[in-house]
PDB file of C-alpha atoms in Angstrom:
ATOM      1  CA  UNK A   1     -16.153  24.197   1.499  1.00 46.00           C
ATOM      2  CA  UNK A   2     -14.831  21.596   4.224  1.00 53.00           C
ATOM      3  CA  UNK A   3     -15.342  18.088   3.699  1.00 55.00           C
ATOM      4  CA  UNK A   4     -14.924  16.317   7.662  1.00 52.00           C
ATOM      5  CA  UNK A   5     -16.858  13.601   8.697  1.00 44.00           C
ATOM      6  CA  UNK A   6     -19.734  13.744  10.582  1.00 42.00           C
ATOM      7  CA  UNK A   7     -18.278  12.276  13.456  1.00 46.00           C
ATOM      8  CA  UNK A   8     -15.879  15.743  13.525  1.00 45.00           C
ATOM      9  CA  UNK A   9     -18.857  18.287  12.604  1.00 47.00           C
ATOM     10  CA  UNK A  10     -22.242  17.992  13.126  1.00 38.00           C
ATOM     11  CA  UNK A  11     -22.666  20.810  10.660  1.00 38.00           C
ATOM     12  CA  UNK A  12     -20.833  18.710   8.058  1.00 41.00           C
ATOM     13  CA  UNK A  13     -23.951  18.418   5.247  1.00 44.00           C
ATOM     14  CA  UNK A  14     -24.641  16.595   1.747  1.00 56.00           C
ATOM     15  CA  UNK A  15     -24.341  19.260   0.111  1.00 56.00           C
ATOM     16  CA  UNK A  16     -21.421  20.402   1.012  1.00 75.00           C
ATOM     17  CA  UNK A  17     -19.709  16.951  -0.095  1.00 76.00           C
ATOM     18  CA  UNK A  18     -21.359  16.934  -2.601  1.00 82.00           C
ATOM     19  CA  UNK A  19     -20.107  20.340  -4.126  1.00 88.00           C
ATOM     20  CA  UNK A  20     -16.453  19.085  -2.891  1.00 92.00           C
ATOM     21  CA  UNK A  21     -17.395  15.880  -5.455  1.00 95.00           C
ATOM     22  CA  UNK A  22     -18.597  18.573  -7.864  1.00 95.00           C
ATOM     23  CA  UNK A  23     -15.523  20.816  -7.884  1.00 96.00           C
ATOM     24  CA  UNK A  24     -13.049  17.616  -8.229  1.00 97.00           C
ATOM     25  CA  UNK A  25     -15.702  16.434 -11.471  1.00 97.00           C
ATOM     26  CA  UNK A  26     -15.504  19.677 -12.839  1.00 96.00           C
ATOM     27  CA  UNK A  27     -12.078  20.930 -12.570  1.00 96.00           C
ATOM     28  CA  UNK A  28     -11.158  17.183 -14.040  1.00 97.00           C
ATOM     29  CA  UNK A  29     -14.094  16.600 -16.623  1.00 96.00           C
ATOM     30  CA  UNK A  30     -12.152  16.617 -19.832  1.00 95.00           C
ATOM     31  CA  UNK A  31     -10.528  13.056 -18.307  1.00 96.00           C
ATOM     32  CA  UNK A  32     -13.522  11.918 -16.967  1.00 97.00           C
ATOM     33  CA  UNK A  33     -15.029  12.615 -20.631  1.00 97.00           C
ATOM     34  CA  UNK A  34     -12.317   9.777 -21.538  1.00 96.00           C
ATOM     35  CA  UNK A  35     -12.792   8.031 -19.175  1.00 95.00           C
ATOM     36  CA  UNK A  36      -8.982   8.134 -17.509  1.00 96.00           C
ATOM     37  CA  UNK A  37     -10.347   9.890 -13.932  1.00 97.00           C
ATOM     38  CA  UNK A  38     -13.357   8.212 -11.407  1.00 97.00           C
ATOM     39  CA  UNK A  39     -14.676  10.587  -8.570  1.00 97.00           C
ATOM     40  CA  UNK A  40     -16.547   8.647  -6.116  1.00 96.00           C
ATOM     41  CA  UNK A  41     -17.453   8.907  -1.899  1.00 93.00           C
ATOM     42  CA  UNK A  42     -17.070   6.388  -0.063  1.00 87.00           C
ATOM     43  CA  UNK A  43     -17.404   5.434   3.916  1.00 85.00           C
ATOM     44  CA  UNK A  44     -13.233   6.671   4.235  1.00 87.00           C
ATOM     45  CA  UNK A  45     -13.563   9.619   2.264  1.00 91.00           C
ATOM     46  CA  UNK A  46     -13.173  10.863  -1.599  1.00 96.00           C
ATOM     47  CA  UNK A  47     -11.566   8.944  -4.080  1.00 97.00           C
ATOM     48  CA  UNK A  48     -10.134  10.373  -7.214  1.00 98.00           C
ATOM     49  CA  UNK A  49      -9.003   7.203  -9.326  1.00 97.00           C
ATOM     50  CA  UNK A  50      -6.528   8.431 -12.358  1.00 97.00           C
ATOM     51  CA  UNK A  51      -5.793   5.990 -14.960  1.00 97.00           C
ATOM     52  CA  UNK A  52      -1.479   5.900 -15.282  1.00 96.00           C
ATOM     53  CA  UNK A  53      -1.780   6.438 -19.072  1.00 94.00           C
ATOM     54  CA  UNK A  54      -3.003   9.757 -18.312  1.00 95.00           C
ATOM     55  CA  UNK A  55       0.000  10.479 -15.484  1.00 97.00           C
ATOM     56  CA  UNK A  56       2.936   9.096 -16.584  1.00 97.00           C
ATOM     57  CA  UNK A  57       4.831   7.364 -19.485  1.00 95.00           C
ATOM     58  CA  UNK A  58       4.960   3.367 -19.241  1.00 93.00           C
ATOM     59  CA  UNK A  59       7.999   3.232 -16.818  1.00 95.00           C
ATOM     60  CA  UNK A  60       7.802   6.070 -15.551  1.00 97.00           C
ATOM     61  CA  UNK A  61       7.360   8.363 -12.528  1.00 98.00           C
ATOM     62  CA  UNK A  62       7.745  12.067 -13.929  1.00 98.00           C
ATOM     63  CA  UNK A  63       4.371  13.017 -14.961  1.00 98.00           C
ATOM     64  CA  UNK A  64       2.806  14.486 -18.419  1.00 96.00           C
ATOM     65  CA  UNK A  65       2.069  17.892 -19.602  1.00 93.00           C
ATOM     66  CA  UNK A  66      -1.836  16.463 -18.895  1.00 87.00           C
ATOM     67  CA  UNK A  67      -1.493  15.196 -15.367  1.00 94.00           C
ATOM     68  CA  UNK A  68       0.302  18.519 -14.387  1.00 96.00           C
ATOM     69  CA  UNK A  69      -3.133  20.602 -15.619  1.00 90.00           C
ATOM     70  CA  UNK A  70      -5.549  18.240 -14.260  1.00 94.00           C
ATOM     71  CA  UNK A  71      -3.323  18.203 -10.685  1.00 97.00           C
ATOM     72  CA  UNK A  72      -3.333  21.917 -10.448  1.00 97.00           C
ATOM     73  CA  UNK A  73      -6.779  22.126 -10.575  1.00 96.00           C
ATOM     74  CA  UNK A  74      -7.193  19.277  -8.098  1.00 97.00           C
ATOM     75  CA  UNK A  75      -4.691  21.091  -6.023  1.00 98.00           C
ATOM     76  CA  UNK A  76      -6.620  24.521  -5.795  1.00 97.00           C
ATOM     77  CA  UNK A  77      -9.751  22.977  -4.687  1.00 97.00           C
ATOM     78  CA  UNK A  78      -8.162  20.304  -1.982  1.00 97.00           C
ATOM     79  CA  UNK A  79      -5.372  22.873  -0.697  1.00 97.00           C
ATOM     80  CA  UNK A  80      -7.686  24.734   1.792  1.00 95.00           C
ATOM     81  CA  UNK A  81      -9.326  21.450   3.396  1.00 94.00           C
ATOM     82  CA  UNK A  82      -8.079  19.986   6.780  1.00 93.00           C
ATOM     83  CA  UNK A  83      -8.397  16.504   5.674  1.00 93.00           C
ATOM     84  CA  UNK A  84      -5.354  14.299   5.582  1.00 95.00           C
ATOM     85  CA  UNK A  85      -4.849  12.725   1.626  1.00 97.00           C
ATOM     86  CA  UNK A  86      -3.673   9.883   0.611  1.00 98.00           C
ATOM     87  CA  UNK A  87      -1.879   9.266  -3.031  1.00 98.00           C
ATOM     88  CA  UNK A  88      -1.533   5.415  -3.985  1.00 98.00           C
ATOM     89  CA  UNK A  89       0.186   4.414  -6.343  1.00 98.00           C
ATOM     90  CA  UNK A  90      -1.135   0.962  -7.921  1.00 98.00           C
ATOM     91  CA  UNK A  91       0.634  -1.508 -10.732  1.00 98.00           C
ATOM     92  CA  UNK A  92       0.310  -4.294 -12.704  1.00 97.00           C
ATOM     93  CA  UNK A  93       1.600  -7.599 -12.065  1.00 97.00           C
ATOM     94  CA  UNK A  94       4.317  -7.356 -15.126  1.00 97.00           C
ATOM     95  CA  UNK A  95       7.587  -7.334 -14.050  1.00 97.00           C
ATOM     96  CA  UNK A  96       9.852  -4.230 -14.007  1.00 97.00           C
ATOM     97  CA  UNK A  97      13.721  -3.950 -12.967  1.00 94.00           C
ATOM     98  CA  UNK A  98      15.481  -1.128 -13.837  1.00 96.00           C
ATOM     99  CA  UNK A  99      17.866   1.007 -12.015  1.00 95.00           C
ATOM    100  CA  UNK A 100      15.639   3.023 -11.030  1.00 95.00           C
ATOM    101  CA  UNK A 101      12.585   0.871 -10.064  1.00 97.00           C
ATOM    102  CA  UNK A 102      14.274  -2.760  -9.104  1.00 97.00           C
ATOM    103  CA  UNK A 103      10.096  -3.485  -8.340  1.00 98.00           C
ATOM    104  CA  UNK A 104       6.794  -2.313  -9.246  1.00 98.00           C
ATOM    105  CA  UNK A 105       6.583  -1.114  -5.093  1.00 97.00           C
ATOM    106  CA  UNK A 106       8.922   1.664  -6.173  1.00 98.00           C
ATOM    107  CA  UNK A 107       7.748   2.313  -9.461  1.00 98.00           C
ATOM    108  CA  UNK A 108       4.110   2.804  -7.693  1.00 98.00           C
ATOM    109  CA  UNK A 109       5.179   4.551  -4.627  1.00 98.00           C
ATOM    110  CA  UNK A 110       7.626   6.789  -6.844  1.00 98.00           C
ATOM    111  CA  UNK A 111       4.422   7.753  -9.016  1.00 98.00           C
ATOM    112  CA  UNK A 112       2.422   8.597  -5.890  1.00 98.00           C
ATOM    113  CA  UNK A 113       5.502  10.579  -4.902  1.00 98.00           C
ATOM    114  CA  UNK A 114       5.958  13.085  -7.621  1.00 98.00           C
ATOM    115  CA  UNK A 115       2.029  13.777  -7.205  1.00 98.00           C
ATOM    116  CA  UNK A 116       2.240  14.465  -3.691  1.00 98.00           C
ATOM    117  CA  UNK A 117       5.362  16.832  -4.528  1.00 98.00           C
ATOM    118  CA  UNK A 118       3.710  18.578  -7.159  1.00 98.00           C
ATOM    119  CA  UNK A 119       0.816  19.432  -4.402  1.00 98.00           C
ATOM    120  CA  UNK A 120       3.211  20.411  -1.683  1.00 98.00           C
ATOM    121  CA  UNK A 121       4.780  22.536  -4.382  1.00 98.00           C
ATOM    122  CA  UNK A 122       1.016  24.215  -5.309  1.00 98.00           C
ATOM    123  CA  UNK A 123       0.687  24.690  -1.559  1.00 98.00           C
ATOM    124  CA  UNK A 124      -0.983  21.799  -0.077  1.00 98.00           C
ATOM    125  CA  UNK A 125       0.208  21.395   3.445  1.00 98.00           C
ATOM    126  CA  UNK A 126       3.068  18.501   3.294  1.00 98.00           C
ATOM    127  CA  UNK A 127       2.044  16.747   6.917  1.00 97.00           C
ATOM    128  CA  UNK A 128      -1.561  16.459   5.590  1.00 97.00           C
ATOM    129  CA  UNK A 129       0.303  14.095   2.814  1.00 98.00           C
ATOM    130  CA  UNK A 130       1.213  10.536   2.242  1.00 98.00           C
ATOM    131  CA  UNK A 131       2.373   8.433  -0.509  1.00 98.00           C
ATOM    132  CA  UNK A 132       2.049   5.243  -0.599  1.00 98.00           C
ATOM    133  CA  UNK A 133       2.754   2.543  -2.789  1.00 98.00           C
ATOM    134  CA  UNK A 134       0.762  -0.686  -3.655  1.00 98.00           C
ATOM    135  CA  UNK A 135       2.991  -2.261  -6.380  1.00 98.00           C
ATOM    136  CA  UNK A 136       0.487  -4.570  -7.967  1.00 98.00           C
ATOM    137  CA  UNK A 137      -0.841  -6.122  -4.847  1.00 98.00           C
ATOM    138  CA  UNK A 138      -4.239  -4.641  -4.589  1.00 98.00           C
ATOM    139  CA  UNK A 139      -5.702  -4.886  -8.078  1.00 98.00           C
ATOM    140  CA  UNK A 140      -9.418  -4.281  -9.087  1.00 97.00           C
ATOM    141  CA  UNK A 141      -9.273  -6.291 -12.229  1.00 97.00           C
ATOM    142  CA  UNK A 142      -7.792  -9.279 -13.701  1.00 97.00           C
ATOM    143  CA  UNK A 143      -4.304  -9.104 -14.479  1.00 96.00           C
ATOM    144  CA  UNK A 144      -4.213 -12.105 -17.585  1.00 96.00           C
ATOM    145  CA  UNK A 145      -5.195  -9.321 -20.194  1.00 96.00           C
ATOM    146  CA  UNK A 146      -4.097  -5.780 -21.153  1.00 96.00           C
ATOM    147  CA  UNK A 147      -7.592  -4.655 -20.568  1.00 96.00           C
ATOM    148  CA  UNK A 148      -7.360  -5.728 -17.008  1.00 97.00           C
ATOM    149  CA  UNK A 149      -3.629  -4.849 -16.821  1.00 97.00           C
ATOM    150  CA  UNK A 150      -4.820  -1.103 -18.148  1.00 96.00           C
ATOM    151  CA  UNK A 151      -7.185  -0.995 -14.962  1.00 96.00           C
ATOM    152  CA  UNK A 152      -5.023  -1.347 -12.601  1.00 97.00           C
ATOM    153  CA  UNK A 153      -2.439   0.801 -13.596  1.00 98.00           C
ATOM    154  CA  UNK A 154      -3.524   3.848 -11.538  1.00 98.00           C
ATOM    155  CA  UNK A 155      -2.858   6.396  -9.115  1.00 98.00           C
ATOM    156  CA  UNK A 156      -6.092   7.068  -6.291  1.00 98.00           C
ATOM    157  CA  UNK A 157      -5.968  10.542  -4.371  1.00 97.00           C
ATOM    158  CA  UNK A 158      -7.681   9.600  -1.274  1.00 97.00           C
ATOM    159  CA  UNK A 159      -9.326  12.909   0.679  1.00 96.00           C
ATOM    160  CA  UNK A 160      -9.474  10.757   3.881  1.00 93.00           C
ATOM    161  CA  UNK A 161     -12.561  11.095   6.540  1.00 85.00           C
ATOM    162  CA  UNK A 162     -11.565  12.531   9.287  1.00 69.00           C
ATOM    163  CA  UNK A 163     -12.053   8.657  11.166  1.00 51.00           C
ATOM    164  CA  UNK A 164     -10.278   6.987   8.816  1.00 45.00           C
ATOM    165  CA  UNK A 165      -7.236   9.060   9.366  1.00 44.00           C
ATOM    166  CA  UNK A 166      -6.764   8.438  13.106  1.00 47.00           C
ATOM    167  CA  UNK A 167      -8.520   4.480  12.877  1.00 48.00           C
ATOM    168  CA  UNK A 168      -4.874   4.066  10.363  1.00 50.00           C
ATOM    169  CA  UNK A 169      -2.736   5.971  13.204  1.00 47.00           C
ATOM    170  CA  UNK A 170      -3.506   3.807  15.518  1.00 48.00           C
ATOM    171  CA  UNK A 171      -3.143   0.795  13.272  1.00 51.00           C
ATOM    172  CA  UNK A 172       0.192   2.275  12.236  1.00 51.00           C
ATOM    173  CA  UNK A 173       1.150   2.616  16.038  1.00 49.00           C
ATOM    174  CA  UNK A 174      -0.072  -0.752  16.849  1.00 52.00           C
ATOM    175  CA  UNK A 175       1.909  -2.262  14.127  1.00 53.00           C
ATOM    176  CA  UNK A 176       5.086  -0.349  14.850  1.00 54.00           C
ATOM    177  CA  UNK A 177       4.685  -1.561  18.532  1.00 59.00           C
ATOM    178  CA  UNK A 178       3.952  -5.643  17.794  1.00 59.00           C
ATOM    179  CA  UNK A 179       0.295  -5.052  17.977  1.00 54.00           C
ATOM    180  CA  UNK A 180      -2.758  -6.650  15.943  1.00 47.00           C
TER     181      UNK A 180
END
């Protein structure tokens, strides 16, 4: 079961995605019962979108009993695939500065951290991994209510199209160099 684009494999098939998308829903369909987990496709890959409440305590980066048996199963099932993934960590726009998190960029990038750890520690291949963290400039809801505030407090593992991983290469190398 390898999900690649089908720019890397002409052999690549629906089906095959979509049993990738029906793995992920069913090793994580008690929290999408509750609503806390989204499994969607998309043009740059799959998206699993976890609601914080469900990771971590408010605050927080070390994550629950919960997210620990909902990430092993994710792990098993995206361990053996050669795509590149991609854990954001997302925030809302209140305020946090504690020791440990001066900003909500390090309390999101330290949450996308200790998932990406816990999958290098279940075996998923570390330089197929990045964390990255989005503080809470890229929300999907309003942030003037806690409903809103709720929705964008999440973490999104991102099994990245093969295109999509070197398009943000060279977008990284461009950057790094003064380009676009």
């Amino acid at each position: 079961m390898l999900f690649r684009s089908a720019e890397d494999s002409p052999q690549t098939t629906a089906p095959s995605l979509a049993r990738l998308v029906a793995s992920l829903e069913g090793a994580l369909s008690p929290f999408i019962d509750k609503q806390l987990v989204k499994v969607t496709q998309s043009e740059r890959g799959i998206e699993v979108e976890m609601k914080s409440k469900m990771l971590f305590k408010s605050g927080s980066a070390k994550l629950s009993r919960d997210a620990l048996k909902a990430l092993w199963g994710v792990a098993r099932i995206i361990k053996p695939l050669p795509n590149s993934i991609r854990v954001e960590g997302h925030t809302d726009n209140v305020p946090i500065s504690t020791a440990f998190f001066p900003s909500n960029w390090e309390l999101s990038a330290a949450r996308a951290a200790s998932v990406v750890h816990l999958f290098a520690r279940r075996g998923v291949n570390s330089s197929r991994m990045a964390a990255i963290g989005y503080g809470e400039f890229r929300p999907v809801a309003e942030n003037d209510g806690e409903q809103g505030r709720q929705k964008n407090r999440r973490v999104a593992l991102v099994i990245m199209a093969s295109k999509h991983k070197r398009e943000s290469l060279e977008l990284d190398a461009a950057s790094a160099l003064g380009g676009r």
